[in-house]
PDB file of C-alpha atoms in Angstrom:
ATOM      1  CA  MET A   1      -8.541  73.411  46.266  1.00  0.00           C
ATOM      2  CA  SER A   2      -6.120  70.670  47.302  1.00  0.00           C
ATOM      3  CA  SER A   3      -7.213  67.143  48.043  1.00  0.00           C
ATOM      4  CA  ILE A   4      -6.122  67.579  51.686  1.00  0.00           C
ATOM      5  CA  GLU A   5      -8.449  70.550  52.105  1.00  0.00           C
ATOM      6  CA  GLU A   6     -11.256  68.589  50.489  1.00  0.00           C
ATOM      7  CA  LEU A   7     -10.705  65.713  52.929  1.00  0.00           C
ATOM      8  CA  LYS A   8     -10.857  68.139  55.847  1.00  0.00           C
ATOM      9  CA  ILE A   9     -14.178  69.487  54.624  1.00  0.00           C
ATOM     10  CA  VAL A  10     -15.526  65.952  54.205  1.00  0.00           C
ATOM     11  CA  ARG A  11     -14.340  65.044  57.706  1.00  0.00           C
ATOM     12  CA  LEU A  12     -16.081  68.117  59.139  1.00  0.00           C
ATOM     13  CA  TYR A  13     -19.246  67.257  57.208  1.00  0.00           C
ATOM     14  CA  ARG A  14     -19.279  63.737  58.606  1.00  0.00           C
ATOM     15  CA  ALA A  15     -18.522  64.987  62.140  1.00  0.00           C
ATOM     16  CA  TYR A  16     -21.432  67.444  61.864  1.00  0.00           C
ATOM     17  CA  ASN A  17     -23.798  64.691  60.829  1.00  0.00           C
ATOM     18  CA  THR A  18     -22.615  62.506  63.706  1.00  0.00           C
ATOM     19  CA  ALA A  19     -23.136  65.415  66.136  1.00  0.00           C
ATOM     20  CA  ILE A  20     -26.730  65.845  64.905  1.00  0.00           C
ATOM     21  CA  GLN A  21     -27.390  62.111  65.196  1.00  0.00           C
ATOM     22  CA  MET A  22     -25.765  62.070  68.641  1.00  0.00           C
ATOM     23  CA  CYS A  23     -28.108  64.824  69.847  1.00  0.00           C
ATOM     24  CA  MET A  24     -31.115  62.928  68.541  1.00  0.00           C
ATOM     25  CA  ASP A  25     -29.973  59.650  70.060  1.00  0.00           C
ATOM     26  CA  ARG A  26     -29.676  61.392  73.426  1.00  0.00           C
ATOM     27  CA  GLY A  27     -33.301  62.411  73.152  1.00  0.00           C
ATOM     28  CA  TYR A  28     -32.840  66.006  71.994  1.00  0.00           C
ATOM     29  CA  THR A  29     -34.433  67.905  69.116  1.00  0.00           C
ATOM     30  CA  VAL A  30     -32.360  70.331  67.060  1.00  0.00           C
ATOM     31  CA  ARG A  31     -33.694  73.894  67.422  1.00  0.00           C
ATOM     32  CA  HIS A  32     -30.850  75.992  65.978  1.00  0.00           C
ATOM     33  CA  PRO A  33     -29.644  76.681  63.340  1.00  0.00           C
ATOM     34  CA  SER A  34     -33.189  76.941  62.072  1.00  0.00           C
ATOM     35  CA  ALA A  35     -32.089  75.753  58.629  1.00  0.00           C
ATOM     36  CA  VAL A  36     -30.772  72.513  60.149  1.00  0.00           C
ATOM     37  CA  ALA A  37     -33.892  72.134  62.319  1.00  0.00           C
ATOM     38  CA  GLN A  38     -36.003  72.262  59.163  1.00  0.00           C
ATOM     39  CA  ALA A  39     -33.608  70.120  57.109  1.00  0.00           C
ATOM     40  CA  VAL A  40     -33.667  67.163  59.516  1.00  0.00           C
ATOM     41  CA  ARG A  41     -37.428  66.963  58.921  1.00  0.00           C
ATOM     42  CA  ASP A  42     -37.048  67.012  55.140  1.00  0.00           C
ATOM     43  CA  PRO A  43     -36.416  63.530  53.644  1.00  0.00           C
ATOM     44  CA  SER A  44     -35.008  65.112  50.472  1.00  0.00           C
ATOM     45  CA  VAL A  45     -32.212  66.753  52.481  1.00  0.00           C
ATOM     46  CA  TYR A  46     -31.710  64.454  55.476  1.00  0.00           C
ATOM     47  CA  SER A  47     -31.725  60.678  55.942  1.00  0.00           C
ATOM     48  CA  TYR A  48     -31.400  58.636  59.112  1.00  0.00           C
ATOM     49  CA  GLU A  49     -28.433  56.640  57.792  1.00  0.00           C
ATOM     50  CA  HIS A  50     -26.433  59.318  55.929  1.00  0.00           C
ATOM     51  CA  GLY A  51     -27.477  62.587  57.552  1.00  0.00           C
ATOM     52  CA  LEU A  52     -27.511  65.900  55.701  1.00  0.00           C
ATOM     53  CA  ASP A  53     -26.964  66.155  51.973  1.00  0.00           C
ATOM     54  CA  TYR A  54     -23.334  67.092  51.233  1.00  0.00           C
ATOM     55  CA  ASP A  55     -24.145  69.846  48.721  1.00  0.00           C
ATOM     56  CA  TRP A  56     -26.664  71.318  51.154  1.00  0.00           C
ATOM     57  CA  PHE A  57     -23.952  71.371  53.830  1.00  0.00           C
ATOM     58  CA  LEU A  58     -21.503  73.108  51.519  1.00  0.00           C
ATOM     59  CA  GLN A  59     -24.008  75.804  50.604  1.00  0.00           C
ATOM     60  CA  ARG A  60     -24.852  76.590  54.234  1.00  0.00           C
ATOM     61  CA  PHE A  61     -21.547  76.248  56.096  1.00  0.00           C
ATOM     62  CA  VAL A  62     -18.673  76.531  53.617  1.00  0.00           C
ATOM     63  CA  THR A  63     -17.595  79.737  51.906  1.00  0.00           C
ATOM     64  CA  GLN A  64     -15.100  80.153  49.079  1.00  0.00           C
ATOM     65  CA  ARG A  65     -12.346  82.730  48.903  1.00  0.00           C
ATOM     66  CA  ALA A  66      -9.919  83.261  46.064  1.00  0.00           C
ATOM     67  CA  ALA A  67      -6.221  83.025  46.704  1.00  0.00           C
ATOM     68  CA  ALA A  68      -4.422  86.378  46.940  1.00  0.00           C
ATOM     69  CA  SER A  69      -2.539  86.010  43.666  1.00  0.00           C
ATOM     70  CA  GLY A  70      -5.646  84.914  41.811  1.00  0.00           C
ATOM     71  CA  ALA A  71      -7.715  87.763  43.248  1.00  0.00           C
ATOM     72  CA  GLU A  72      -5.115  90.335  42.299  1.00  0.00           C
ATOM     73  CA  ARG A  73      -4.878  88.938  38.781  1.00  0.00           C
ATOM     74  CA  ALA A  74      -8.636  88.978  38.376  1.00  0.00           C
ATOM     75  CA  GLU A  75      -8.819  92.590  39.588  1.00  0.00           C
ATOM     76  CA  GLU A  76      -6.138  93.670  37.139  1.00  0.00           C
ATOM     77  CA  ASP A  77      -7.935  91.959  34.277  1.00  0.00           C
ATOM     78  CA  GLU A  78     -11.153  93.713  35.225  1.00  0.00           C
ATOM     79  CA  ASP A  79      -9.459  97.121  35.326  1.00  0.00           C
ATOM     80  CA  ASP A  80      -7.724  96.624  32.002  1.00  0.00           C
ATOM     81  CA  LYS A  81     -10.900  95.258  30.366  1.00  0.00           C
ATOM     82  CA  VAL A  82      -8.951  92.220  29.249  1.00  0.00           C
ATOM     83  CA  ARG A  83     -10.857  89.028  28.740  1.00  0.00           C
ATOM     84  CA  VAL A  84      -9.455  86.225  30.861  1.00  0.00           C
ATOM     85  CA  PRO A  85      -8.795  83.029  28.873  1.00  0.00           C
ATOM     86  CA  THR A  86     -10.827  79.963  29.682  1.00  0.00           C
ATOM     87  CA  ASN A  87      -7.865  78.040  31.060  1.00  0.00           C
ATOM     88  CA  GLN A  88      -7.035  80.988  33.339  1.00  0.00           C
ATOM     89  CA  ASN A  89     -10.631  81.049  34.572  1.00  0.00           C
ATOM     90  CA  LYS A  90     -10.253  77.408  35.518  1.00  0.00           C
ATOM     91  CA  LEU A  91      -7.018  78.202  37.326  1.00  0.00           C
ATOM     92  CA  LEU A  92      -8.695  80.967  39.311  1.00  0.00           C
ATOM     93  CA  GLU A  93     -11.531  78.622  40.191  1.00  0.00           C
ATOM     94  CA  GLU A  94      -9.088  75.985  41.388  1.00  0.00           C
ATOM     95  CA  ASN A  95      -7.267  78.560  43.501  1.00  0.00           C
ATOM     96  CA  LYS A  96     -10.400  79.273  45.518  1.00  0.00           C
ATOM     97  CA  LYS A  97     -10.121  78.043  49.074  1.00  0.00           C
ATOM     98  CA  ARG A  98     -13.074  76.590  50.913  1.00  0.00           C
ATOM     99  CA  ILE A  99     -13.390  77.916  54.449  1.00  0.00           C
ATOM    100  CA  PRO A 100     -15.851  76.246  56.848  1.00  0.00           C
ATOM    101  CA  MET A 101     -17.913  78.591  59.005  1.00  0.00           C
ATOM    102  CA  ARG A 102     -17.701  76.608  62.226  1.00  0.00           C
ATOM    103  CA  GLY A 103     -19.247  79.399  64.286  1.00  0.00           C
ATOM    104  CA  ALA A 104     -22.460  79.131  62.279  1.00  0.00           C
ATOM    105  CA  MET A 105     -22.550  75.352  62.818  1.00  0.00           C
ATOM    106  CA  ARG A 106     -23.283  75.607  66.562  1.00  0.00           C
ATOM    107  CA  LEU A 107     -26.184  73.361  67.525  1.00  0.00           C
ATOM    108  CA  VAL A 108     -28.801  74.279  70.130  1.00  0.00           C
ATOM    109  CA  CYS A 109     -30.929  71.295  71.048  1.00  0.00           C
ATOM    110  CA  SER A 110     -33.889  70.882  73.358  1.00  0.00           C
ATOM    111  CA  ALA A 111     -34.824  67.734  75.278  1.00  0.00           C
ATOM    112  CA  GLU A 112     -38.442  68.124  74.254  1.00  0.00           C
ATOM    113  CA  LEU A 113     -39.261  65.562  71.592  1.00  0.00           C
ATOM    114  CA  ASP A 114     -41.870  66.516  69.030  1.00  0.00           C
ATOM    115  CA  GLY A 115     -43.820  63.307  69.357  1.00  0.00           C
ATOM    116  CA  ALA A 116     -41.068  61.222  67.794  1.00  0.00           C
ATOM    117  CA  THR A 117     -42.278  57.828  66.706  1.00  0.00           C
ATOM    118  CA  ASP A 118     -39.178  56.474  64.993  1.00  0.00           C
ATOM    119  CA  ASP A 119     -38.184  53.420  67.022  1.00  0.00           C
ATOM    120  CA  GLU A 120     -34.565  53.665  65.885  1.00  0.00           C
ATOM    121  CA  GLU A 121     -34.382  57.255  67.117  1.00  0.00           C
ATOM    122  CA  VAL A 122     -36.038  56.665  70.464  1.00  0.00           C
ATOM    123  CA  SER A 123     -34.213  53.398  71.217  1.00  0.00           C
ATOM    124  CA  LEU A 124     -30.936  55.156  71.994  1.00  0.00           C
ATOM    125  CA  SER A 125     -32.502  58.245  73.537  1.00  0.00           C
ATOM    126  CA  LYS A 126     -31.329  59.543  76.886  1.00  0.00           C
ATOM    127  CA  ARG A 127     -34.468  59.347  78.986  1.00  0.00           C
ATOM    128  CA  GLY A 128     -35.108  61.030  82.307  1.00  0.00           C
ATOM    129  CA  GLU A 129     -34.083  64.446  81.047  1.00  0.00           C
ATOM    130  CA  LYS A 130     -35.841  67.445  82.535  1.00  0.00           C
ATOM    131  CA  LYS A 131     -38.371  68.935  80.196  1.00  0.00           C
ATOM    132  CA  GLY A 132     -36.941  71.972  78.445  1.00  0.00           C
ATOM    133  CA  SER A 133     -33.278  71.176  79.188  1.00  0.00           C
ATOM    134  CA  LEU A 134     -30.804  72.362  76.563  1.00  0.00           C
ATOM    135  CA  MET A 135     -27.702  70.903  74.972  1.00  0.00           C
ATOM    136  CA  LEU A 136     -25.248  73.060  73.011  1.00  0.00           C
ATOM    137  CA  VAL A 137     -22.642  71.773  70.572  1.00  0.00           C
ATOM    138  CA  PHE A 138     -19.789  74.107  69.593  1.00  0.00           C
ATOM    139  CA  PHE A 139     -17.313  73.580  66.764  1.00  0.00           C
ATOM    140  CA  SER A 140     -13.869  75.020  67.419  1.00  0.00           C
ATOM    141  CA  ALA A 141     -11.822  76.298  64.491  1.00  0.00           C
ATOM    142  CA  SER A 142      -8.586  76.450  66.463  1.00  0.00           C
ATOM    143  CA  PRO A 143      -5.908  73.872  65.597  1.00  0.00           C
ATOM    144  CA  SER A 144      -5.657  73.197  69.331  1.00  0.00           C
ATOM    145  CA  LEU A 145      -8.504  73.921  71.730  1.00  0.00           C
ATOM    146  CA  SER A 146      -7.467  76.347  74.499  1.00  0.00           C
ATOM    147  CA  MET A 147      -8.839  76.936  77.999  1.00  0.00           C
ATOM    148  CA  SER A 148      -9.849  80.485  77.082  1.00  0.00           C
ATOM    149  CA  GLU A 149     -11.959  79.204  74.191  1.00  0.00           C
ATOM    150  CA  LEU A 150     -13.462  76.531  76.416  1.00  0.00           C
ATOM    151  CA  GLN A 151     -14.358  79.164  79.025  1.00  0.00           C
ATOM    152  CA  GLU A 152     -15.916  81.337  76.316  1.00  0.00           C
ATOM    153  CA  CYS A 153     -18.090  78.454  75.125  1.00  0.00           C
ATOM    154  CA  ARG A 154     -19.094  77.684  78.713  1.00  0.00           C
ATOM    155  CA  GLU A 155     -20.160  81.274  79.320  1.00  0.00           C
ATOM    156  CA  LYS A 156     -22.333  81.222  76.213  1.00  0.00           C
ATOM    157  CA  ALA A 157     -23.897  77.921  77.296  1.00  0.00           C
ATOM    158  CA  LEU A 158     -24.589  79.267  80.804  1.00  0.00           C
ATOM    159  CA  LEU A 159     -26.332  82.308  79.304  1.00  0.00           C
ATOM    160  CA  LYS A 160     -28.598  79.868  77.475  1.00  0.00           C
ATOM    161  CA  GLU A 161     -29.106  77.996  80.781  1.00  0.00           C
ATOM    162  CA  ALA A 162     -27.936  74.797  79.113  1.00  0.00           C
ATOM    163  CA  ASN A 163     -27.378  71.703  81.215  1.00  0.00           C
ATOM    164  CA  CYS A 164     -25.024  70.027  78.750  1.00  0.00           C
ATOM    165  CA  MET A 165     -22.275  71.338  76.471  1.00  0.00           C
ATOM    166  CA  VAL A 166     -20.172  69.580  73.858  1.00  0.00           C
ATOM    167  CA  VAL A 167     -17.137  71.184  72.207  1.00  0.00           C
ATOM    168  CA  VAL A 168     -15.845  69.558  69.016  1.00  0.00           C
ATOM    169  CA  SER A 169     -12.200  70.395  68.326  1.00  0.00           C
ATOM    170  CA  ALA A 170     -10.678  70.450  64.860  1.00  0.00           C
ATOM    171  CA  GLY A 171      -7.384  69.110  66.215  1.00  0.00           C
ATOM    172  CA  LYS A 172      -5.998  67.224  69.161  1.00  0.00           C
ATOM    173  CA  ILE A 173      -7.209  68.376  72.578  1.00  0.00           C
ATOM    174  CA  PRO A 174      -4.376  69.114  75.045  1.00  0.00           C
ATOM    175  CA  PRO A 175      -4.477  67.099  78.314  1.00  0.00           C
ATOM    176  CA  MET A 176      -4.560  70.363  80.291  1.00  0.00           C
ATOM    177  CA  VAL A 177      -7.777  71.411  78.560  1.00  0.00           C
ATOM    178  CA  ARG A 178      -9.326  67.996  79.237  1.00  0.00           C
ATOM    179  CA  ARG A 179      -8.477  68.365  82.927  1.00  0.00           C
ATOM    180  CA  GLY A 180      -9.966  71.848  82.921  1.00  0.00           C
ATOM    181  CA  ALA A 181     -13.180  70.529  81.381  1.00  0.00           C
ATOM    182  CA  ARG A 182     -13.470  67.869  84.083  1.00  0.00           C
ATOM    183  CA  GLU A 183     -12.996  70.507  86.777  1.00  0.00           C
ATOM    184  CA  LEU A 184     -15.613  72.808  85.238  1.00  0.00           C
ATOM    185  CA  SER A 185     -18.029  69.896  84.976  1.00  0.00           C
ATOM    186  CA  GLY A 186     -17.575  69.263  88.688  1.00  0.00           C
ATOM    187  CA  PHE A 187     -19.088  72.610  89.727  1.00  0.00           C
ATOM    188  CA  LEU A 188     -22.286  72.064  91.713  1.00  0.00           C
ATOM    189  CA  ARG A 189     -25.296  74.318  92.110  1.00  0.00           C
ATOM    190  CA  ALA A 190     -25.491  75.910  95.570  1.00  0.00           C
ATOM    191  CA  GLY A 191     -28.363  74.607  97.678  1.00  0.00           C
ATOM    192  CA  THR A 192     -29.306  71.631  95.502  1.00  0.00           C
ATOM    193  CA  GLY A 193     -25.917  70.016  94.910  1.00  0.00           C
ATOM    194  CA  GLU A 194     -26.836  69.390  91.268  1.00  0.00           C
ATOM    195  CA  GLU A 195     -24.222  69.574  88.561  1.00  0.00           C
ATOM    196  CA  ILE A 196     -24.431  73.010  86.925  1.00  0.00           C
ATOM    197  CA  MET A 197     -23.477  71.807  83.481  1.00  0.00           C
ATOM    198  CA  SER A 198     -21.939  68.717  81.947  1.00  0.00           C
ATOM    199  CA  ILE A 199     -19.013  69.462  79.618  1.00  0.00           C
ATOM    200  CA  GLN A 200     -17.786  66.985  77.044  1.00  0.00           C
ATOM    201  CA  LEU A 201     -14.845  67.415  74.661  1.00  0.00           C
ATOM    202  CA  LEU A 202     -14.664  65.525  71.376  1.00  0.00           C
ATOM    203  CA  GLU A 203     -12.372  65.631  68.370  1.00  0.00           C
ATOM    204  CA  GLU A 204     -13.566  65.721  64.755  1.00  0.00           C
ATOM    205  CA  ASP A 205     -11.711  62.486  64.100  1.00  0.00           C
ATOM    206  CA  GLU A 206     -13.813  60.768  66.771  1.00  0.00           C
ATOM    207  CA  LEU A 207     -17.006  61.887  65.057  1.00  0.00           C
ATOM    208  CA  ALA A 208     -15.878  61.219  61.476  1.00  0.00           C
ATOM    209  CA  TYR A 209     -17.779  57.952  61.698  1.00  0.00           C
ATOM    210  CA  ASN A 210     -20.876  57.295  63.791  1.00  0.00           C
ATOM    211  CA  ILE A 211     -20.124  54.097  65.683  1.00  0.00           C
ATOM    212  CA  ALA A 212     -23.755  53.828  66.795  1.00  0.00           C
ATOM    213  CA  ARG A 213     -24.730  53.174  63.177  1.00  0.00           C
ATOM    214  CA  HIS A 214     -22.188  50.350  62.676  1.00  0.00           C
ATOM    215  CA  GLU A 215     -23.711  46.908  62.229  1.00  0.00           C
ATOM    216  CA  THR A 216     -21.297  45.267  64.680  1.00  0.00           C
ATOM    217  CA  VAL A 217     -22.059  47.692  67.528  1.00  0.00           C
ATOM    218  CA  PRO A 218     -24.944  46.430  69.697  1.00  0.00           C
ATOM    219  CA  GLN A 219     -27.766  48.719  70.687  1.00  0.00           C
ATOM    220  CA  HIS A 220     -27.120  50.542  73.968  1.00  0.00           C
ATOM    221  CA  GLU A 221     -30.071  51.823  75.967  1.00  0.00           C
ATOM    222  CA  VAL A 222     -29.771  53.768  79.208  1.00  0.00           C
ATOM    223  CA  LEU A 223     -32.280  53.123  81.968  1.00  0.00           C
ATOM    224  CA  SER A 224     -34.066  56.088  83.490  1.00  0.00           C
ATOM    225  CA  PRO A 225     -33.562  56.603  87.260  1.00  0.00           C
ATOM    226  CA  GLU A 226     -36.936  55.027  87.936  1.00  0.00           C
ATOM    227  CA  GLU A 227     -36.230  52.039  85.708  1.00  0.00           C
ATOM    228  CA  ALA A 228     -32.776  51.589  87.261  1.00  0.00           C
ATOM    229  CA  GLN A 229     -34.205  51.568  90.789  1.00  0.00           C
ATOM    230  CA  LEU A 230     -36.902  49.077  89.826  1.00  0.00           C
ATOM    231  CA  PHE A 231     -34.349  46.866  88.053  1.00  0.00           C
ATOM    232  CA  LEU A 232     -32.156  46.673  91.157  1.00  0.00           C
ATOM    233  CA  GLN A 233     -35.102  46.047  93.466  1.00  0.00           C
ATOM    234  CA  GLN A 234     -36.521  43.225  91.346  1.00  0.00           C
ATOM    235  CA  ARG A 235     -33.165  41.447  91.264  1.00  0.00           C
ATOM    236  CA  GLN A 236     -32.307  42.325  94.865  1.00  0.00           C
ATOM    237  CA  ILE A 237     -28.854  43.557  93.999  1.00  0.00           C
ATOM    238  CA  SER A 238     -26.909  46.769  94.448  1.00  0.00           C
ATOM    239  CA  LEU A 239     -25.425  48.934  91.717  1.00  0.00           C
ATOM    240  CA  SER A 240     -21.889  47.857  92.620  1.00  0.00           C
ATOM    241  CA  GLN A 241     -22.733  44.226  91.871  1.00  0.00           C
ATOM    242  CA  LEU A 242     -23.330  44.906  88.189  1.00  0.00           C
ATOM    243  CA  PRO A 243     -20.583  44.374  85.619  1.00  0.00           C
ATOM    244  CA  ARG A 244     -18.813  47.618  84.714  1.00  0.00           C
ATOM    245  CA  ILE A 245     -18.380  49.695  81.616  1.00  0.00           C
ATOM    246  CA  LEU A 246     -15.973  52.636  81.512  1.00  0.00           C
ATOM    247  CA  LYS A 247     -17.158  56.208  81.100  1.00  0.00           C
ATOM    248  CA  GLU A 248     -14.535  56.471  78.329  1.00  0.00           C
ATOM    249  CA  ASP A 249     -16.189  53.648  76.339  1.00  0.00           C
ATOM    250  CA  PRO A 250     -17.021  55.018  72.853  1.00  0.00           C
ATOM    251  CA  MET A 251     -20.743  54.280  73.121  1.00  0.00           C
ATOM    252  CA  VAL A 252     -20.952  55.646  76.678  1.00  0.00           C
ATOM    253  CA  ALA A 253     -19.232  58.823  75.492  1.00  0.00           C
ATOM    254  CA  TYR A 254     -21.538  58.988  72.459  1.00  0.00           C
ATOM    255  CA  LEU A 255     -24.605  58.850  74.686  1.00  0.00           C
ATOM    256  CA  GLY A 256     -23.049  61.217  77.230  1.00  0.00           C
ATOM    257  CA  LEU A 257     -23.780  58.959  80.206  1.00  0.00           C
ATOM    258  CA  ALA A 258     -22.767  59.877  83.742  1.00  0.00           C
ATOM    259  CA  ARG A 259     -21.126  57.582  86.242  1.00  0.00           C
ATOM    260  CA  GLY A 260     -23.689  55.479  88.063  1.00  0.00           C
ATOM    261  CA  SER A 261     -25.951  55.073  85.025  1.00  0.00           C
ATOM    262  CA  ILE A 262     -27.152  51.603  84.047  1.00  0.00           C
ATOM    263  CA  VAL A 263     -26.913  50.609  80.412  1.00  0.00           C
ATOM    264  CA  LYS A 264     -28.896  47.808  78.807  1.00  0.00           C
ATOM    265  CA  ILE A 265     -26.994  46.287  75.888  1.00  0.00           C
ATOM    266  CA  HIS A 266     -28.974  44.307  73.316  1.00  0.00           C
ATOM    267  CA  ARG A 267     -27.041  41.527  71.612  1.00  0.00           C
ATOM    268  CA  ASP A 268     -27.992  38.890  69.084  1.00  0.00           C
ATOM    269  CA  THR A 269     -25.814  35.916  68.135  1.00  0.00           C
ATOM    270  CA  LYS A 270     -26.432  32.883  65.991  1.00  0.00           C
ATOM    271  CA  GLU A 271     -25.546  30.557  68.846  1.00  0.00           C
ATOM    272  CA  SER A 272     -27.651  32.021  71.667  1.00  0.00           C
ATOM    273  CA  GLY A 273     -30.092  34.298  69.863  1.00  0.00           C
ATOM    274  CA  PRO A 274     -31.123  37.699  71.238  1.00  0.00           C
ATOM    275  CA  TYR A 275     -30.267  38.527  74.852  1.00  0.00           C
ATOM    276  CA  GLU A 276     -29.642  41.536  77.096  1.00  0.00           C
ATOM    277  CA  MET A 277     -26.764  42.554  79.334  1.00  0.00           C
ATOM    278  CA  TYR A 278     -26.651  45.271  81.958  1.00  0.00           C
ATOM    279  CA  ARG A 279     -23.617  47.401  82.839  1.00  0.00           C
ATOM    280  CA  GLN A 280     -22.948  50.157  85.347  1.00  0.00           C
ATOM    281  CA  VAL A 281     -20.991  53.169  84.119  1.00  0.00           C
ATOM    282  CA  ILE A 282     -17.878  53.916  86.180  1.00  0.00           C
TER     283      ILE A 282
END
């Protein structure tokens, strides 16, 4: 396997770990795949800082296939009962190509927390979610995400009655697909006017490193609707009077916040010590 292919596998591995951590930081619990749901509770396989063990990830989600020439040569040697030299065995092993099974990597997460007590996990959680709401994370294998694939993922998420869907693309996402995702996210439920499902598109490169775990990134905490209302009432201000933070901000995108949300940002400097700032998402 070439070094480029190895780097792609490592990038996917890191993106998968970030996706799992992102779900947890939003207040969700991984339910599927069941192997991942069990692994995140096993300290020998999963850690808060580094995520899943790399070898465990390879065993579950990466398969190996021999190159055509190597496979044919091996078949001929088997038929002729000729023993393959050691150096040729090594060559055949090197010719094996690792293929990630992105379809099996789909995450199904529930907003019900199993009595989580880890302060670091809860501190970034997206509170105010309806009990039992679902979030699905799809991993696209296409070099360029298409509208047809996006529609297919959306239909699967709707069948699960999910209220949030994230699609992670292996390559660059075309602007047309991003516009389509925004339009699909704008569909409202008849009678209630609620958003049917939130759709978010991310690229593997964006998730190759979890910015929420970086020491220079301050802790972001979203206020629940009740907390936001109380906050504005106590200070006798309106939402529009708060400083702004863009919906495209990396941490806002990581937490999947909607416009109109209020974010509390915890900072700590040597000069002023710990303090808090509040921003409205626009």
